[in-house]
CSV table of C-alpha atoms in Angstrom, one decimal:
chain,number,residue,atom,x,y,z
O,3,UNK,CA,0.0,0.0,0.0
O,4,UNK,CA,1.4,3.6,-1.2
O,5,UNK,CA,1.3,5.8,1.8
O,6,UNK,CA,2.4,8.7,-0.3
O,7,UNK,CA,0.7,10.9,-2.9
O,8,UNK,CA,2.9,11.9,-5.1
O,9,UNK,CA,0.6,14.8,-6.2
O,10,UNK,CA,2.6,17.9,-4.7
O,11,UNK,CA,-0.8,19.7,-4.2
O,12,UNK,CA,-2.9,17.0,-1.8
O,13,UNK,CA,-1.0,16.5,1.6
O,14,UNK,CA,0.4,12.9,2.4
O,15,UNK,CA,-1.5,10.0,3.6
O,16,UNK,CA,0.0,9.2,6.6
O,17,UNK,CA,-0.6,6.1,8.8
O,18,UNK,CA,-1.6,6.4,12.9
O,19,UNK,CA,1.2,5.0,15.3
O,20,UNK,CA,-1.7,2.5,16.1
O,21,UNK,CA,-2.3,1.4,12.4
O,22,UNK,CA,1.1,1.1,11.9
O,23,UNK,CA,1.8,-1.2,14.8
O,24,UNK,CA,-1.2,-3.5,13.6
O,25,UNK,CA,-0.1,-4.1,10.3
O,26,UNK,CA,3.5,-4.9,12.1
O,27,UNK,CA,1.4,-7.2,14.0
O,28,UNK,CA,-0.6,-8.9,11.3
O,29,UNK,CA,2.8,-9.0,9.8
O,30,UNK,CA,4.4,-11.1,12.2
O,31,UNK,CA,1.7,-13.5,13.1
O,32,UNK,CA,1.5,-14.3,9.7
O,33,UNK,CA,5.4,-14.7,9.1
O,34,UNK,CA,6.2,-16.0,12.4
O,35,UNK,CA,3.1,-18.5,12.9
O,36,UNK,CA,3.6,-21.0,15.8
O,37,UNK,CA,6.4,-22.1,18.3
O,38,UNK,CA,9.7,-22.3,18.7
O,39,UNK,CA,12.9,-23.7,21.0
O,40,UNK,CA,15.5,-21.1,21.7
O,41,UNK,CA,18.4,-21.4,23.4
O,42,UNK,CA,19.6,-18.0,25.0
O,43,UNK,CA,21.6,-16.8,28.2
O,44,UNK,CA,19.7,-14.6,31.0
O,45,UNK,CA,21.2,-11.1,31.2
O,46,UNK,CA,18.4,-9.7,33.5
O,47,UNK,CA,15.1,-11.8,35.2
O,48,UNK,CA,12.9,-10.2,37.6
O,49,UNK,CA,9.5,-11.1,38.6
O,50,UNK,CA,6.4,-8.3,38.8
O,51,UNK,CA,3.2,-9.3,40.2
O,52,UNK,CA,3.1,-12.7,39.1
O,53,UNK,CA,4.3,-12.2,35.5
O,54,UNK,CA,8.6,-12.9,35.1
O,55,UNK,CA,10.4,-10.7,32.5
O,56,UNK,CA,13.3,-11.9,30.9
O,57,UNK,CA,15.9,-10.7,29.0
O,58,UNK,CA,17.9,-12.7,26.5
O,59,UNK,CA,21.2,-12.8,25.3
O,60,UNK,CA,23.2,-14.5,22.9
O,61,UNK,CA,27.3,-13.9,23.2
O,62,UNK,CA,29.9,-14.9,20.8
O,63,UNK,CA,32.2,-17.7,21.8
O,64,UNK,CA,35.9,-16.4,21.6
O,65,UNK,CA,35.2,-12.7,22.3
O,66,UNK,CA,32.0,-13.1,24.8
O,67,UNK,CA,30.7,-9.9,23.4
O,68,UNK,CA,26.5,-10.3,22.8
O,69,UNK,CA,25.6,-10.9,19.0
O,70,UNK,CA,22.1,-10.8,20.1
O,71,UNK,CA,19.1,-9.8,22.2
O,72,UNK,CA,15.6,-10.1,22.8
O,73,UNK,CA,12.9,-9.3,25.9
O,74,UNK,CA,10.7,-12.5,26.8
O,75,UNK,CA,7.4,-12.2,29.1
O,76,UNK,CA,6.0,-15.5,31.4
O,77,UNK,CA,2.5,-14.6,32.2
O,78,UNK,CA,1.1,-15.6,35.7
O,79,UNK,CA,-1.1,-18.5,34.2
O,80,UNK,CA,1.6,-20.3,32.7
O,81,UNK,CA,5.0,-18.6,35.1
O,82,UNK,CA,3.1,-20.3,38.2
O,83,UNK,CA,2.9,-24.1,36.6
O,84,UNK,CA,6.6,-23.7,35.3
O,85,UNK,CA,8.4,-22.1,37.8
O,86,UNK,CA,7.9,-24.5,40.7
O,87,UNK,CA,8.8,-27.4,38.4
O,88,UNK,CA,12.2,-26.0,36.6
O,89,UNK,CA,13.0,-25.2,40.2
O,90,UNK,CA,11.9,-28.9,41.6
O,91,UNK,CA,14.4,-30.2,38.7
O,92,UNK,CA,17.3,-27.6,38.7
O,93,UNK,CA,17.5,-26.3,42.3
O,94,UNK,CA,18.1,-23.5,40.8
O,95,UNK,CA,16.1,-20.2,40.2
O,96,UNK,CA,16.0,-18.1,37.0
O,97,UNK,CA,19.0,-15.6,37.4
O,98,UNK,CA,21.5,-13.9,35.4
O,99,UNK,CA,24.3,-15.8,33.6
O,100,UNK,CA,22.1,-18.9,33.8
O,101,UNK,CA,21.8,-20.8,30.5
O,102,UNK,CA,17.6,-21.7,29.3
O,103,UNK,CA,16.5,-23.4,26.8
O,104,UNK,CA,12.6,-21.6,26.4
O,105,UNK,CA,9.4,-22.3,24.1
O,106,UNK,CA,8.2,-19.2,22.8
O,107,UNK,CA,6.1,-17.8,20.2
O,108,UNK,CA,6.3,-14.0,18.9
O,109,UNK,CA,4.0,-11.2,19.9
O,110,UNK,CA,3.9,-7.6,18.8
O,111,UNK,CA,1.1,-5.4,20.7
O,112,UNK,CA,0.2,-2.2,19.7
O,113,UNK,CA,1.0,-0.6,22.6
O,114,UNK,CA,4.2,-2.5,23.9
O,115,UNK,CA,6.0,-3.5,21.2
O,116,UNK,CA,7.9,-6.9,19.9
O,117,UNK,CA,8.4,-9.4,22.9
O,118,UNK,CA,8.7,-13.2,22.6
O,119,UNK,CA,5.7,-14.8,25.1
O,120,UNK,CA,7.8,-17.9,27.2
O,121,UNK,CA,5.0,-20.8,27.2
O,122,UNK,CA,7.6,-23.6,28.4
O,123,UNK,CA,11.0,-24.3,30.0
O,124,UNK,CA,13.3,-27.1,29.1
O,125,UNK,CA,14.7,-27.5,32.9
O,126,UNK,CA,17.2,-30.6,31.7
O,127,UNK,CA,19.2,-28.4,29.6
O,128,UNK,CA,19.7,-25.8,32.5
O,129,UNK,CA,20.2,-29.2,34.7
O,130,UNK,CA,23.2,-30.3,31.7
O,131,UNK,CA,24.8,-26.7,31.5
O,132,UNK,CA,24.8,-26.4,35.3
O,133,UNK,CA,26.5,-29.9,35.8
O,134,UNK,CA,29.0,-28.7,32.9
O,135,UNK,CA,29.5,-25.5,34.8
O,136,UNK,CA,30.4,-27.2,37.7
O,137,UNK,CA,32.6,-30.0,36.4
O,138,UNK,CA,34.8,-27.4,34.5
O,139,UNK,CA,35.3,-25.3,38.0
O,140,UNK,CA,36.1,-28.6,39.7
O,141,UNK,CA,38.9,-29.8,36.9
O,142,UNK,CA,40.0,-26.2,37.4
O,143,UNK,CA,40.8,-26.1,40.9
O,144,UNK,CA,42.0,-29.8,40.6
O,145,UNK,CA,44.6,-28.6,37.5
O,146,UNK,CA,45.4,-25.7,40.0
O,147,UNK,CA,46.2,-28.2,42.9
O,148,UNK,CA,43.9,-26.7,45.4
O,149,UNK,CA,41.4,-28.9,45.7
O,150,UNK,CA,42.5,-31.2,48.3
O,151,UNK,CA,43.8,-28.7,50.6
O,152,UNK,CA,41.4,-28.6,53.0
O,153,UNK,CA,41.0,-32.3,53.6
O,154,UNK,CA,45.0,-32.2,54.5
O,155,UNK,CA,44.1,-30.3,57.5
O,156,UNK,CA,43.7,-31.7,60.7
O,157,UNK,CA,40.4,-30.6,62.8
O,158,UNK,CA,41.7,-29.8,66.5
O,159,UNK,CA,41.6,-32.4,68.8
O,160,UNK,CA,39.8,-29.3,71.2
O,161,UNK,CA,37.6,-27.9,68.3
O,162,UNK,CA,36.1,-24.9,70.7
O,163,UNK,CA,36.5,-21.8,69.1
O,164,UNK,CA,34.3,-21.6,66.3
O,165,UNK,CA,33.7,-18.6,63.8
O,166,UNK,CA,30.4,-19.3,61.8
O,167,UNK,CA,29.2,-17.7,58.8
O,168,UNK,CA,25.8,-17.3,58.5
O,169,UNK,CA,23.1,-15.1,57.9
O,170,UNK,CA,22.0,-12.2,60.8
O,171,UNK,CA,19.0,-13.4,62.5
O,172,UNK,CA,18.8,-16.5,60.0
O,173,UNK,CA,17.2,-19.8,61.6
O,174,UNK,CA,19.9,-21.9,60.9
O,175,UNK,CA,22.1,-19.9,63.1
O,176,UNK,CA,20.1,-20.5,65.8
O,177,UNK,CA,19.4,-24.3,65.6
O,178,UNK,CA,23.3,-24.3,65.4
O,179,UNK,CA,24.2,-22.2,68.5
O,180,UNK,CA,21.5,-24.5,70.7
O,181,UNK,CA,22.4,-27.8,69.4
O,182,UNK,CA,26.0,-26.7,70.3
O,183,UNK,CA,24.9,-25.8,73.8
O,184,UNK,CA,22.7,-28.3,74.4
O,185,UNK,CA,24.8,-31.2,74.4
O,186,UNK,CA,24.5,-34.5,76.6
O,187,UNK,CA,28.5,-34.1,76.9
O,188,UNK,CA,27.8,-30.5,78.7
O,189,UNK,CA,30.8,-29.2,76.4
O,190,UNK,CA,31.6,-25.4,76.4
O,191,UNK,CA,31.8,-23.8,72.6
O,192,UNK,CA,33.0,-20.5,71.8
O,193,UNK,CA,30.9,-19.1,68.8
O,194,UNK,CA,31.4,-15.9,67.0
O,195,UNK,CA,29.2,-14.7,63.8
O,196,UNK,CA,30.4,-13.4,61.1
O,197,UNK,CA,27.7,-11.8,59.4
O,198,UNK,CA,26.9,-12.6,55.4
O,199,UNK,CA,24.5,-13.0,52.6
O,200,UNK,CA,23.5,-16.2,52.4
O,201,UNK,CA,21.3,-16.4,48.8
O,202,UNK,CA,21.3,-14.5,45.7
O,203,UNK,CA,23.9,-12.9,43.2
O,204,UNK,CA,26.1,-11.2,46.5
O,205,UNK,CA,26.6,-15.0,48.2
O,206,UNK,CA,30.1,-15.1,47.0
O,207,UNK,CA,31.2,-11.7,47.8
O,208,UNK,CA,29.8,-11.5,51.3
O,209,UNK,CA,31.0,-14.7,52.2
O,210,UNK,CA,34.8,-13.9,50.7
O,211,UNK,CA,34.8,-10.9,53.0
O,212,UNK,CA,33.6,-13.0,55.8
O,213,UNK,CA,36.1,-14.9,55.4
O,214,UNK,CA,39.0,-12.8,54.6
O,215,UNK,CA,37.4,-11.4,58.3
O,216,UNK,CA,38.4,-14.7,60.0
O,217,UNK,CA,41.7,-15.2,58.2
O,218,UNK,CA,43.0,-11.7,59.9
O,219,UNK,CA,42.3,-13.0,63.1
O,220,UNK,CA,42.9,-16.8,62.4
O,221,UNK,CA,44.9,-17.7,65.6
O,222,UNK,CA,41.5,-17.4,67.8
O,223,UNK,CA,39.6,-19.7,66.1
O,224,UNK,CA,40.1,-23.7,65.3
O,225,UNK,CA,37.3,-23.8,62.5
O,226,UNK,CA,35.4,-22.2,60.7
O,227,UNK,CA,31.5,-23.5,59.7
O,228,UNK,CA,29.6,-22.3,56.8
O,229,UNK,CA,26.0,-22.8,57.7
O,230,UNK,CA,22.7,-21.5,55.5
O,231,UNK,CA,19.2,-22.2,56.8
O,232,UNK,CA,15.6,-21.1,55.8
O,233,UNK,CA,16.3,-19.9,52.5
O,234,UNK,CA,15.1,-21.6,49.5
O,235,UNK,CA,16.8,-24.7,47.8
O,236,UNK,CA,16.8,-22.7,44.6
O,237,UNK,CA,19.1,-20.7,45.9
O,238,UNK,CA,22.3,-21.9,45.6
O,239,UNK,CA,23.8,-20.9,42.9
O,240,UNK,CA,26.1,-18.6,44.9
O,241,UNK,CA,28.1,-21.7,46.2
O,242,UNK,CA,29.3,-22.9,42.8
O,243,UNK,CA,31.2,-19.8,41.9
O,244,UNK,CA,35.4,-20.2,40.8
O,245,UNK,CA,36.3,-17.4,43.7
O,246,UNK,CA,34.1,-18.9,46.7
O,247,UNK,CA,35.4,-22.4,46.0
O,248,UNK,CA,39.2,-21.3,45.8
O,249,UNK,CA,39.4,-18.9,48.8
O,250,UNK,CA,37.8,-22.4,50.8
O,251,UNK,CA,40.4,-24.0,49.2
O,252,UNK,CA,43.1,-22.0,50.2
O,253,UNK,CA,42.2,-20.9,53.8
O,254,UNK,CA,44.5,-22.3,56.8
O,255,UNK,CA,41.4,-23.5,59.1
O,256,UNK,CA,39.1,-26.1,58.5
O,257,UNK,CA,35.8,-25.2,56.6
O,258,UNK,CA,33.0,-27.3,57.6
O,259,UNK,CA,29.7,-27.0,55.4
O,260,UNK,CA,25.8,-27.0,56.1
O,261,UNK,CA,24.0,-24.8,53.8
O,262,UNK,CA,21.1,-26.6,54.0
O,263,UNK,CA,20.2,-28.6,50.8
O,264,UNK,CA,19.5,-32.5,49.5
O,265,UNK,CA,20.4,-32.1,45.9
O,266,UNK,CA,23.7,-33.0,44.9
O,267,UNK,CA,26.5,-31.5,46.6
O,268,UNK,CA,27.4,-27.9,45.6
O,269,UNK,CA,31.4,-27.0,44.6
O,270,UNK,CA,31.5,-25.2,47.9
O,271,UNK,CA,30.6,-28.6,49.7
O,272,UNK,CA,33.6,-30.4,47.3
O,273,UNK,CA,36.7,-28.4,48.3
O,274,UNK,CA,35.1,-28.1,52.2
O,275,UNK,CA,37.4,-30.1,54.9
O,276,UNK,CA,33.9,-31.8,55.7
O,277,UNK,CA,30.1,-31.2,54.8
O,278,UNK,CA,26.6,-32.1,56.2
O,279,UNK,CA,23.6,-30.8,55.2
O,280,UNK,CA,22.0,-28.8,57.5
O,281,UNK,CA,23.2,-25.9,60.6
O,282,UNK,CA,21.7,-29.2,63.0
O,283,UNK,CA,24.2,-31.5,61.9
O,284,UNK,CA,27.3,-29.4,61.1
O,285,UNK,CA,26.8,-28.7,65.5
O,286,UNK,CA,26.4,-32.1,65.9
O,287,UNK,CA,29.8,-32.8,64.1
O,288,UNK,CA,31.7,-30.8,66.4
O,289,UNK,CA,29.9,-32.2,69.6
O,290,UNK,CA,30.9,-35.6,68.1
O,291,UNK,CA,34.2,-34.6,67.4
O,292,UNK,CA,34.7,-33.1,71.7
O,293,UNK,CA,33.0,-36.2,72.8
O,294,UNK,CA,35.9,-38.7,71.2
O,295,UNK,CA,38.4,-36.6,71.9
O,296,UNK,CA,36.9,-37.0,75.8
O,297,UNK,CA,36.5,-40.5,75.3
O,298,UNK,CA,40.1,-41.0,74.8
O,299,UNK,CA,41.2,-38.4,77.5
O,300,UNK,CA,39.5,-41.1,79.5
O,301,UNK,CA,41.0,-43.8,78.3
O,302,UNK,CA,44.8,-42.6,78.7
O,303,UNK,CA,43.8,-42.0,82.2
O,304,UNK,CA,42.1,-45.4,83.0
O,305,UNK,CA,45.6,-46.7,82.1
O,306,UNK,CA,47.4,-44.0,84.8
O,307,UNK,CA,44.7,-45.1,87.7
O,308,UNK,CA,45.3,-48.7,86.5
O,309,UNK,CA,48.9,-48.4,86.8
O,310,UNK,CA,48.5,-47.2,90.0
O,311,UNK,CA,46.5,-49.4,91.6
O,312,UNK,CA,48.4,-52.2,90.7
O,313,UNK,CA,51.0,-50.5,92.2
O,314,UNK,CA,49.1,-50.4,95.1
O,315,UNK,CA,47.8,-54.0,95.4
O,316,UNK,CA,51.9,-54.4,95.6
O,317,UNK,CA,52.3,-52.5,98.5
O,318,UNK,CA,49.6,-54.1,100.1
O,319,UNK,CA,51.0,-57.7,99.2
O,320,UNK,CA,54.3,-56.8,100.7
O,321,UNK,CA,52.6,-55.3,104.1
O,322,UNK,CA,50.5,-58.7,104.5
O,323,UNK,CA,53.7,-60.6,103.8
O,324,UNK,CA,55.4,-58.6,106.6
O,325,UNK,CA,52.8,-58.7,108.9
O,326,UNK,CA,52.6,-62.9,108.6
O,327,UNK,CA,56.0,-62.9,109.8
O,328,UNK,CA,55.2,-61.8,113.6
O,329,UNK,CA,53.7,-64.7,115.1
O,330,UNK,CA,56.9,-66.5,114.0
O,331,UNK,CA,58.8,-64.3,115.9
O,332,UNK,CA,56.0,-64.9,119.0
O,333,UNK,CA,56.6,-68.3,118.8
O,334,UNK,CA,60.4,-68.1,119.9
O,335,UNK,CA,59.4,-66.2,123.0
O,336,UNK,CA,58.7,-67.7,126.6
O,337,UNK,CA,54.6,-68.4,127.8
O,338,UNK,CA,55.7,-65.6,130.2
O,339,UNK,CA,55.5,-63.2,128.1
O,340,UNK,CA,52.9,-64.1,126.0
O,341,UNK,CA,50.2,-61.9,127.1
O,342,UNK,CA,52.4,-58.8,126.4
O,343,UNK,CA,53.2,-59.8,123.0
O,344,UNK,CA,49.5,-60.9,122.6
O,345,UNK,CA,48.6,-56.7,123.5
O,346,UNK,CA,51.9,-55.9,121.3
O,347,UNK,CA,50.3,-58.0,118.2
O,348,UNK,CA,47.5,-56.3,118.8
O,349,UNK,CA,49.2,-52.8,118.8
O,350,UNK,CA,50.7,-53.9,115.2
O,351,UNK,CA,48.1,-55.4,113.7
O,352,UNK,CA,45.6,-52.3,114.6
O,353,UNK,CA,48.8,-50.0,113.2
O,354,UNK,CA,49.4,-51.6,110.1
O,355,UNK,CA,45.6,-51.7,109.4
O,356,UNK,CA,45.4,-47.9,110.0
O,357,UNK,CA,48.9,-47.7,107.8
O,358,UNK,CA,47.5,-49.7,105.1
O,359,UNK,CA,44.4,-47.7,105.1
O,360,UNK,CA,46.3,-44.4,104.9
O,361,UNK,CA,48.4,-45.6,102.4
O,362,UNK,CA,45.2,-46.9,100.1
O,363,UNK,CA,43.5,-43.3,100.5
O,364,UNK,CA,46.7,-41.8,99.5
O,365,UNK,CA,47.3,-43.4,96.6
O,366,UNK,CA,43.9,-42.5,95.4
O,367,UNK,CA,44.2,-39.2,95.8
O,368,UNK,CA,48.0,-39.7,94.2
O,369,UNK,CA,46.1,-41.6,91.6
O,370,UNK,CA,43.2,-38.9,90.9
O,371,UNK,CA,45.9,-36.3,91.1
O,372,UNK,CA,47.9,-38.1,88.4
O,373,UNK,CA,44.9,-38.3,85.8
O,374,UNK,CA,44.2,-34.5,86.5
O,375,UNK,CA,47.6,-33.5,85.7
O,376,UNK,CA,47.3,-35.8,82.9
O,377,UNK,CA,44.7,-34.8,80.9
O,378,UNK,CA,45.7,-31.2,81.6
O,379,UNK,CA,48.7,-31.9,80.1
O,380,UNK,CA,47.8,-33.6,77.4
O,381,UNK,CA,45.4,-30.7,76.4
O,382,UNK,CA,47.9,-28.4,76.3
O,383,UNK,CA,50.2,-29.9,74.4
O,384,UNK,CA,48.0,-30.8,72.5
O,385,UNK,CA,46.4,-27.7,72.0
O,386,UNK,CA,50.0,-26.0,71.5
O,387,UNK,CA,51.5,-28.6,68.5
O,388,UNK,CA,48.0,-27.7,66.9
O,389,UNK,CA,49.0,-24.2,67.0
O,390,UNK,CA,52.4,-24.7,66.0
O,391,UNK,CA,51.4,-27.1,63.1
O,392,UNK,CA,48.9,-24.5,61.7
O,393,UNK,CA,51.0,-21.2,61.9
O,394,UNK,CA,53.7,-23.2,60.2
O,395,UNK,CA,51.5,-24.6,57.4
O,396,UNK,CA,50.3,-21.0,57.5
O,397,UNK,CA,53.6,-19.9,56.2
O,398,UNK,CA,54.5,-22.2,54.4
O,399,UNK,CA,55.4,-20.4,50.9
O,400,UNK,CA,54.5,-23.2,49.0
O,401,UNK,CA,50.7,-21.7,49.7
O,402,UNK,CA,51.1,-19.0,49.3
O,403,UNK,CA,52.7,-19.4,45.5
O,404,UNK,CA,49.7,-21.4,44.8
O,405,UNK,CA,47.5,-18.5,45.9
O,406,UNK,CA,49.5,-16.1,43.1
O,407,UNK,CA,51.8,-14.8,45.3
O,408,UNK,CA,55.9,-14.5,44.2
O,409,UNK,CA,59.2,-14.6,46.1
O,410,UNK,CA,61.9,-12.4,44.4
O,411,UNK,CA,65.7,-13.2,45.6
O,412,UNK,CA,69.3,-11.6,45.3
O,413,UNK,CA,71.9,-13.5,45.9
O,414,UNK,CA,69.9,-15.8,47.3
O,415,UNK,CA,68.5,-13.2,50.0
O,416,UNK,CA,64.9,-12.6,49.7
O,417,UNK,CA,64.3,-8.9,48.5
O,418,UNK,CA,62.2,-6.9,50.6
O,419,UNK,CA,63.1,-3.7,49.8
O,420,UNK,CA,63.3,-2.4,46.3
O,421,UNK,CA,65.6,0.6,47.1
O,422,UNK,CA,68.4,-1.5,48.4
O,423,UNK,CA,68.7,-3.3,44.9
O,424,UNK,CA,72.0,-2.0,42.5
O,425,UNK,CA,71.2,-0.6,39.2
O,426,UNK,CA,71.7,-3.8,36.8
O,427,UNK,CA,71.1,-5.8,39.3
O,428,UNK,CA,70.1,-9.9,38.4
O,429,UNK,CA,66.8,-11.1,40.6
O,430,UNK,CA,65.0,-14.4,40.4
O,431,UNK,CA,61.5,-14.8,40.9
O,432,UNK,CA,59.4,-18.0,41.9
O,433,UNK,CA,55.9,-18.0,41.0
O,434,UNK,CA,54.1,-21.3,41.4
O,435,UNK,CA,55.4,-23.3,38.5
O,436,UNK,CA,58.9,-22.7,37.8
O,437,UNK,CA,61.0,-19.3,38.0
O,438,UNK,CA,62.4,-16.4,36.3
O,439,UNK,CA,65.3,-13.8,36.3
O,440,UNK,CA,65.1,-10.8,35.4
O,441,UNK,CA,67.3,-6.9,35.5
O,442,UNK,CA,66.7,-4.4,37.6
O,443,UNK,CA,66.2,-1.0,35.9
O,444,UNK,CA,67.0,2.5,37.5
């Protein structure tokens, strides 16, 4: 249809915006008839009153820079069916940087413009991308040689001191602090919070400055426990990020999990030192942990009181062997002094029953001493090689090379101070794999 008369004396025919848009319309449901399978990246989802928007991306392979884009609408009738089954499958909500494979079919309204309408959701293909996601970060920290780290550390035989990251306020905080408390054992805990997100897109941000927290003050603490409770299962995409998992990785304290989940284990829960699934149970692990270490306090000093007794029962054997030697020596004198030596037996007899007494009550209090002193000891040496064994593993530059850090020598001196270096001079530097030298410019 000509829109324009060419006739320089009549004024143009001109279209109204809402003409135009329904021809644009007719247009596209006639050339665009049906539905289709896309597969797209989310840039941007967001739910309003029922309805999720969506926005779609599609980014170039080598360059990652977006080649194309498109808006996508889930009304309420059909949003309300999918959602809770994509989420059932995944565990994961919609949310930026997720992949989707989506059945849509194209709309143009008059008033709103091109959008494609979202009928259904392929949640298996988010499922396959999400398990691809989290294999490649796994191979990664494995090629990196991190992620085994944590699992060579030792828990302390006296795990007290905990620092806990969790949610302000969040339930699962609090089923952890009383199930802590409230133990049969009547074991004391230390328990500090260190507040963080625990859901959405700022999970692995909040929780690296939690614990970069902890690490500045890492001597106070034996372990630290990552907890998440009430939140939503769909959630927990946060935990299967490259920077959480390597900062767990790499920290000098035990990292025990329970963020609260039953689908398969999150990369957070892989590089952990251990991992339960709920606030309840990661408590539980420590009270478990105190109650063996008790169990064999007990033990070693069972053997102490049982040395000592037997000890004892020596003694005692050697007192009665002494004591059946008098009425031999009775024997050999006259009748006429019997009666005398009948009141000195007597005499004896009542002493060395009073000295054998004494002697049995002071070994038990010897003995009860002993298995005091004992188990004091052994808990602080204990305590104090644990210590030792951590702020040297702490150091240890082999770590830190593997967390991206450098040592730079002269001479075979380790530089610490730039301006002390000669013009010219040769340094070598030691990164993780293999070194370099290099000149010193002035």
């Amino acid at each position: 249809m000509d829109i324009y008369n060419h006739n320089q004396t009549e004024a143009p025919v001109a279209l109204s915006l809402y003409e135009l848009n329904s021809l644009v319309a007719e247009a596209i449901s006639i050339g665009v008839p049906g539905q289709y399978w896309v597969e797209a990246e989310i840039s941007e989802a967001r739910e309003v009153r029922g309805h999720c928007y969506l926005e779609l991306v599609e980014k170039d392979d080598r360059s990652n820079t977006p080649v194309a884009r498109a808006s996508a609408k889930c009304w309420q009738n059909r949003w309300s069916i999918i959602r809770p089954m994509f989420e059932r499958v995944t565990g994961q909500r919609l949310h930026a940087g997720m992949k989707v494979m989506l059945r849509v079919y194209a709309n143009f309204h008059e008033a709103y413009g091109f959008s494609w309408i979202v009928s259904d959701i392929n949640p298996e293909y988010t499922l396959g991308d999400l398990a691809r996601r989290r294999k490649e970060i796994v191979e990664r920290l494995k090629a990196d040689g991190v992620f085994d780290l944590q699992r060579e550390l030792l828990l302390p035989m006296f795990a007290q001191r905990i620092a806990v990251v969790s949610s302000e306020g969040a339930a699962g905080f609090g089923d952890f602090c009383r199930q802590l408390h409230d133990n049969a054992g009547g074991y004391q805990f230390d328990v500090r919070l260190f507040p963080a997100v625990m859901q959405g897109e700022a999970v692995e941000r909040s929780v690296v400055e939690a614990l970069n927290a902890i690490y500045e003050v890492q001597e106070q603490y034996d372990c630290v426990v990552i907890i998440r409770g009430g939140g939503a299962t769909s959630d927990l995409s946060g935990f299967d990020t490259l920077a959480l998992a390597e900062n767990v990785a790499n920290f000098p304290l035990p990292i025990i999990t329970g963020i609260g989940h039953d689908r398969d284990e999150t990369v957070l829960d892989l590089v952990a030192f251990a991992h339960v699934k709920t606030p309840t149970a990661a408590a539980q692990l420590l009270v478990d942990h105190l109650s063996q270490t008790a169990a064999l306090a007990d033990r070693l000093c069972q053997r102490v009181v049982l040395a000592a007794r037997h000890r004892m029962e020596m003694e005692q054997g050697r007192l009665r062997s002494l004591a059946s030697r008098i009425p031999v020596l009775f024997s050999l004198v006259g009748e006429k002094e019997t009666g005398r030596l009948d009141r000195l037996t007597a005499r004896i007899n009542s002493s060395l029953a009073l000295t054998i007494s004494a002697q049995r009550q002071h070994l038990d209090r010897l003995a009860a001493s002993v298995r005091d002193q004992t188990l004091r000891r052994i808990t602080a040496e204990q305590h104090r090689l644990e210590m030792l064994e951590r702020r040297v593993e702490a150091e240890n530059p082999e770590r830190l090379l593997k967390r991206g850090y450098s040592i730079t020598t002269y001479k075979g001196r380790t530089v610490r101070d730039a301006s002390q270096l000669p013009p010219d001079a040769e340094v070598e530097t030691r990164v993780e794999n293999g070194s370099f030298r290099s000149r010193v410019v002035k």
